[in-house]
PDB file of C-alpha atoms in Angstrom:
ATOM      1  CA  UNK K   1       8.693  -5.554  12.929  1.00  0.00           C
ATOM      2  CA  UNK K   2      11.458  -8.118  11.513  1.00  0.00           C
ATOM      3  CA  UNK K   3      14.842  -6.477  10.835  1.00  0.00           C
ATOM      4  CA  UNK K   4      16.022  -6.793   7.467  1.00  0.00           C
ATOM      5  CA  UNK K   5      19.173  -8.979   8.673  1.00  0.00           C
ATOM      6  CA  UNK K   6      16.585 -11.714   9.561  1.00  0.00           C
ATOM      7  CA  UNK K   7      14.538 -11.539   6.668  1.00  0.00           C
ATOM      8  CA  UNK K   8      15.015 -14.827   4.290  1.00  0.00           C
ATOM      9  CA  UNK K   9      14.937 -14.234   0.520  1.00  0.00           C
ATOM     10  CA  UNK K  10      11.293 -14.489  -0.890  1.00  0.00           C
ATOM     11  CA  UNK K  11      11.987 -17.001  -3.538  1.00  0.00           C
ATOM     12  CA  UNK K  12       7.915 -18.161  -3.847  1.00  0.00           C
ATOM     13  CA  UNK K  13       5.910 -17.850  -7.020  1.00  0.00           C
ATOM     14  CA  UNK K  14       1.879 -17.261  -7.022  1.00  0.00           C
ATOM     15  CA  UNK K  15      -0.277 -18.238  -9.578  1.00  0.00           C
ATOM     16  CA  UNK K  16      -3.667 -16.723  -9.530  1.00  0.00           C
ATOM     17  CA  UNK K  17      -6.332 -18.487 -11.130  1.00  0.00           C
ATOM     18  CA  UNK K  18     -10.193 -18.444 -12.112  1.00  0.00           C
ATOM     19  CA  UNK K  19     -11.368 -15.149 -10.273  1.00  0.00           C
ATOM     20  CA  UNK K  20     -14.044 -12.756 -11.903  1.00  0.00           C
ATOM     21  CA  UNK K  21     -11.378 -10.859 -13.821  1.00  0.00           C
ATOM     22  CA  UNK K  22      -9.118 -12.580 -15.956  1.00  0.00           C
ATOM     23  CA  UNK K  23      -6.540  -9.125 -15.856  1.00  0.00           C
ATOM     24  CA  UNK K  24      -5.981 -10.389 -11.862  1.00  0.00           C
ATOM     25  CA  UNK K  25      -5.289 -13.885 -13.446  1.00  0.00           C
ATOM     26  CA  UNK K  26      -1.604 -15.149 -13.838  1.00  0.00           C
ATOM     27  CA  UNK K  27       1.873 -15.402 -12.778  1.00  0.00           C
ATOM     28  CA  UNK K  28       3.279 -13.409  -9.626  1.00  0.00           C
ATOM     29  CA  UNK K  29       6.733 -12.827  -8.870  1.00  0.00           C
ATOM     30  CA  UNK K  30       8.770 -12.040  -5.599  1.00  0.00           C
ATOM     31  CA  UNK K  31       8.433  -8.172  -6.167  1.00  0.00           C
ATOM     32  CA  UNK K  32      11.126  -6.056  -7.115  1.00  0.00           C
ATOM     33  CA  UNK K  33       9.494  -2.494  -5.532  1.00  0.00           C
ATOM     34  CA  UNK K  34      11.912  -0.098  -4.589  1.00  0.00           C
ATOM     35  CA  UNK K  35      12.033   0.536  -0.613  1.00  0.00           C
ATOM     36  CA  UNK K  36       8.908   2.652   0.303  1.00  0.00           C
ATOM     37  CA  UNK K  37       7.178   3.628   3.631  1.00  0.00           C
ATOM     38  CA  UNK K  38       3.954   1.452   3.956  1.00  0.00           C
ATOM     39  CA  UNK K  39       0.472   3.796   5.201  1.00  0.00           C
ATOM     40  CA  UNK K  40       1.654   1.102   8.383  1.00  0.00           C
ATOM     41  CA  UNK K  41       4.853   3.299   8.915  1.00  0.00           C
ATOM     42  CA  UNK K  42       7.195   0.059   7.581  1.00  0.00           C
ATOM     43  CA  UNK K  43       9.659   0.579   5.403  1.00  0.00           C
ATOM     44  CA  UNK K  44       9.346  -2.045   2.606  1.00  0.00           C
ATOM     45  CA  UNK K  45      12.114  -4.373   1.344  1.00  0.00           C
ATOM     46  CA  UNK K  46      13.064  -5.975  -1.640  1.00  0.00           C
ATOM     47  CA  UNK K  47      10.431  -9.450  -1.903  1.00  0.00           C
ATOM     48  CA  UNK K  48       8.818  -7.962   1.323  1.00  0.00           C
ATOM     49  CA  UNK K  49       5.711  -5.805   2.100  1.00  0.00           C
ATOM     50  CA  UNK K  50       4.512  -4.642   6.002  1.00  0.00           C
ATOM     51  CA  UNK K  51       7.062  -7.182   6.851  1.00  0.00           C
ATOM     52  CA  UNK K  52       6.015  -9.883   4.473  1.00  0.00           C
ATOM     53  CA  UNK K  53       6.794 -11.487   1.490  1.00  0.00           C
ATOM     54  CA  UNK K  54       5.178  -9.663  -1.381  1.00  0.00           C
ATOM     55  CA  UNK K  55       4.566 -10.369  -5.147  1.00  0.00           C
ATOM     56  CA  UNK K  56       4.602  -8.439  -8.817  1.00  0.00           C
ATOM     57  CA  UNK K  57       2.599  -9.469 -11.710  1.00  0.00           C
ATOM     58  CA  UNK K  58       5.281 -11.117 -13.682  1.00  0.00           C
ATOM     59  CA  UNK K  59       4.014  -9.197 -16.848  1.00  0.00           C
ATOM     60  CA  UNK K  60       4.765  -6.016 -14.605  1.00  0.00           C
ATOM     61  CA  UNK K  61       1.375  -4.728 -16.020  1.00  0.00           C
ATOM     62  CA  UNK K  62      -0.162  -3.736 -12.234  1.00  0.00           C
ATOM     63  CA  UNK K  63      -0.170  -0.399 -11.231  1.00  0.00           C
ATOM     64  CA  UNK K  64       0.664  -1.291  -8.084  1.00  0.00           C
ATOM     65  CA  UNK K  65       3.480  -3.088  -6.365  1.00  0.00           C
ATOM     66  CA  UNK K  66       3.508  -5.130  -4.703  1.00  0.00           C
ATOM     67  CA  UNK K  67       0.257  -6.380  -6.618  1.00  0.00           C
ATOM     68  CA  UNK K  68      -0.472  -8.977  -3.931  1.00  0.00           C
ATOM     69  CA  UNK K  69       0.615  -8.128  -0.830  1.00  0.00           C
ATOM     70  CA  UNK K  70      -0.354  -7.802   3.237  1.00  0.00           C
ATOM     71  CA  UNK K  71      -2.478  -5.144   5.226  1.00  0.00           C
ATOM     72  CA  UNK K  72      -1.150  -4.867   8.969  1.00  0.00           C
ATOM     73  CA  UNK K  73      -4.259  -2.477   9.601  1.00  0.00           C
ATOM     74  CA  UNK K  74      -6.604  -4.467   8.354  1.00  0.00           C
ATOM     75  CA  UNK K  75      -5.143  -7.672   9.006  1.00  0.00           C
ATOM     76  CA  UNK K  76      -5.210  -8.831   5.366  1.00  0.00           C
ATOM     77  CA  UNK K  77      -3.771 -10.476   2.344  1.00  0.00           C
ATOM     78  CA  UNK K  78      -4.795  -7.809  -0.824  1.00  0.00           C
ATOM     79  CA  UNK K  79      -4.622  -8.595  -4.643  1.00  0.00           C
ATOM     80  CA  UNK K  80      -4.868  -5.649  -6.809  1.00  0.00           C
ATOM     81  CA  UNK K  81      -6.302  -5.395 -10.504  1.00  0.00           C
ATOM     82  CA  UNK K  82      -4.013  -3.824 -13.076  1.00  0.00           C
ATOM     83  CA  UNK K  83      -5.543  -0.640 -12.320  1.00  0.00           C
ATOM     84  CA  UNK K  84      -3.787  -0.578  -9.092  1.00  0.00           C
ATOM     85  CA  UNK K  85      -7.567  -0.815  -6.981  1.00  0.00           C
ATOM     86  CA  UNK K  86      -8.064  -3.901  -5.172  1.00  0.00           C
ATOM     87  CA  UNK K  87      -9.939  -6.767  -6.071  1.00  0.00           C
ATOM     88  CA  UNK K  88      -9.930  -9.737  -3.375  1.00  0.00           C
ATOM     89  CA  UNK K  89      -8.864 -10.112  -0.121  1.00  0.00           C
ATOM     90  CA  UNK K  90      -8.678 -12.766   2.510  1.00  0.00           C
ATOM     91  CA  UNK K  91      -8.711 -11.677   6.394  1.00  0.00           C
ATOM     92  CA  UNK K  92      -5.992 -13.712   8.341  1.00  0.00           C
ATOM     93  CA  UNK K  93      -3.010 -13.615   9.871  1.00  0.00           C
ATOM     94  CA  UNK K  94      -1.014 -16.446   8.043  1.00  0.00           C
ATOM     95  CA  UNK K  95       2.629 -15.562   6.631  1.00  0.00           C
ATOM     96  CA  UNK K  96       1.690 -16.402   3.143  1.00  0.00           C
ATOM     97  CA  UNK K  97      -1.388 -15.991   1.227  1.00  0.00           C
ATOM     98  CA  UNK K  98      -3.638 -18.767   2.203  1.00  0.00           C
ATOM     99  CA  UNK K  99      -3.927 -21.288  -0.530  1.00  0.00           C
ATOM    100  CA  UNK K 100      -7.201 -23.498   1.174  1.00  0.00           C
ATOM    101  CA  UNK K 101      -9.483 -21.022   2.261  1.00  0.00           C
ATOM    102  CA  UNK K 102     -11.780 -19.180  -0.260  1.00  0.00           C
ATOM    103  CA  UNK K 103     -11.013 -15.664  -0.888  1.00  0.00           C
ATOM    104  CA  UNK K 104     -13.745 -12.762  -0.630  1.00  0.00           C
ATOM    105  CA  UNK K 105     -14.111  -9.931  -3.451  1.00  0.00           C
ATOM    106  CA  UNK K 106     -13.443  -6.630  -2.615  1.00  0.00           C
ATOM    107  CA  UNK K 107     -14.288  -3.246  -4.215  1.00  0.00           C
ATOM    108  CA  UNK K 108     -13.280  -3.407  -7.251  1.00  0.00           C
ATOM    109  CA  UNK K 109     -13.587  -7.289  -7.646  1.00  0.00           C
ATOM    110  CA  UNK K 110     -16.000  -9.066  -9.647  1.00  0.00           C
ATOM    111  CA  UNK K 111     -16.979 -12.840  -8.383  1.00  0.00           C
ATOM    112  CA  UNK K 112     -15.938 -15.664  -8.238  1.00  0.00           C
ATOM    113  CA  UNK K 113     -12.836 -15.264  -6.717  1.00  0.00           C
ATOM    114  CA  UNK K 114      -9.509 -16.453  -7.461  1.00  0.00           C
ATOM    115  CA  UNK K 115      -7.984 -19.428  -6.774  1.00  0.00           C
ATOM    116  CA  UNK K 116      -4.388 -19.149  -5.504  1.00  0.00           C
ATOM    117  CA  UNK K 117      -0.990 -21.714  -5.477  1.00  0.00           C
ATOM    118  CA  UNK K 118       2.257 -21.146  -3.869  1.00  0.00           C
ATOM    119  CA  UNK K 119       5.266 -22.533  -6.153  1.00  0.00           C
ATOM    120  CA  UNK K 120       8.529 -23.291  -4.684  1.00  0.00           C
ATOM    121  CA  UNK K 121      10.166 -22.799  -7.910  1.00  0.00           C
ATOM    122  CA  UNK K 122       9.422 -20.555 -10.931  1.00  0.00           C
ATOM    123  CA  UNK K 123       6.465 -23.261 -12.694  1.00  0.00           C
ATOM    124  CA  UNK K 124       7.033 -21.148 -16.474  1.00  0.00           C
TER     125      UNK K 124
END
C-alpha cells in the first residue's frame, strides 16, 4: 500500500446529484476522519481511505466517514446514506470515483442512482 510520504494532498470536491435519496445528495469534502484501521488491515490517513482519497459530507451529517470512499475487498467505490449503511456503489478499480459510468444501488439504496462530479476547487 502507498506510504504516507508519497501520498499527495486530496484537495477534490464531489458533488452527488439526482440518486433515489435526496439525504445521499450534496456536497463532499476531502474527509477529515481521524486515522483508523480499515476491515482491509490499512491504516487510514487524513483525505485518504484503503489507500485512496476519501470524502465527508460537507454538512458532516453521515454517520460514517469517510461517507464515500473505496472497498479493496470488494474492489469498489461505496457512498453511504446518513445512516452510515450504504447506498450505491460502482465496481472498478479507477483512483477516483468514476464520474461516466452509471452507478448501481446497493442495500440500502433506492433508484435511480446518483450522478457524481469531481471539482478541482471547492464549487460553494
Amino acid at each position: 500500500m502507498t506510504d504516507a510520504e508519497q501520498l499527495q494532498p486530496n484537495t477534490l470536491f464531489i458533488e452527488v446529484s439526482g440518486s433515489g435519496l435526496p439525504e445521499v445528495d450534496g456536497l463532499y469534502v476531502p474527509s477529515e476522519a481521524p486515522p483508523t484501521q480499515s476491515d482491509a488491515g490499512v491504516m487510514s490517513q487524513r483525505g485518504y481511505w484503503n489507500g485512496r482519497m476519501a470524502w465527508d459530507r460537507a454538512d458532516g451529517k453521515a454517520a460514517r466517514s469517510p461517507a464515500i470512499s473505496y472497498s479493496i475487498g470488494f474492489k469498489s467505490w461505496r457512498i453511504c446514506r446518513l445512516d452510515g449503511h450504504l447506498a450505491y456503489e460502482i465496481t472498478c478499480e479507477d483512483e477516483l470515483p468514476p464520474t461516466d459510468r452509471q452507478w448501481n444501488v446497493y442495500k440500502m439504496g433506492v433508484a435511480p442512482a446518483p450522478k457524481v462530479v469531481i471539482h478541482d476547487t471547492d464549487p460553494r
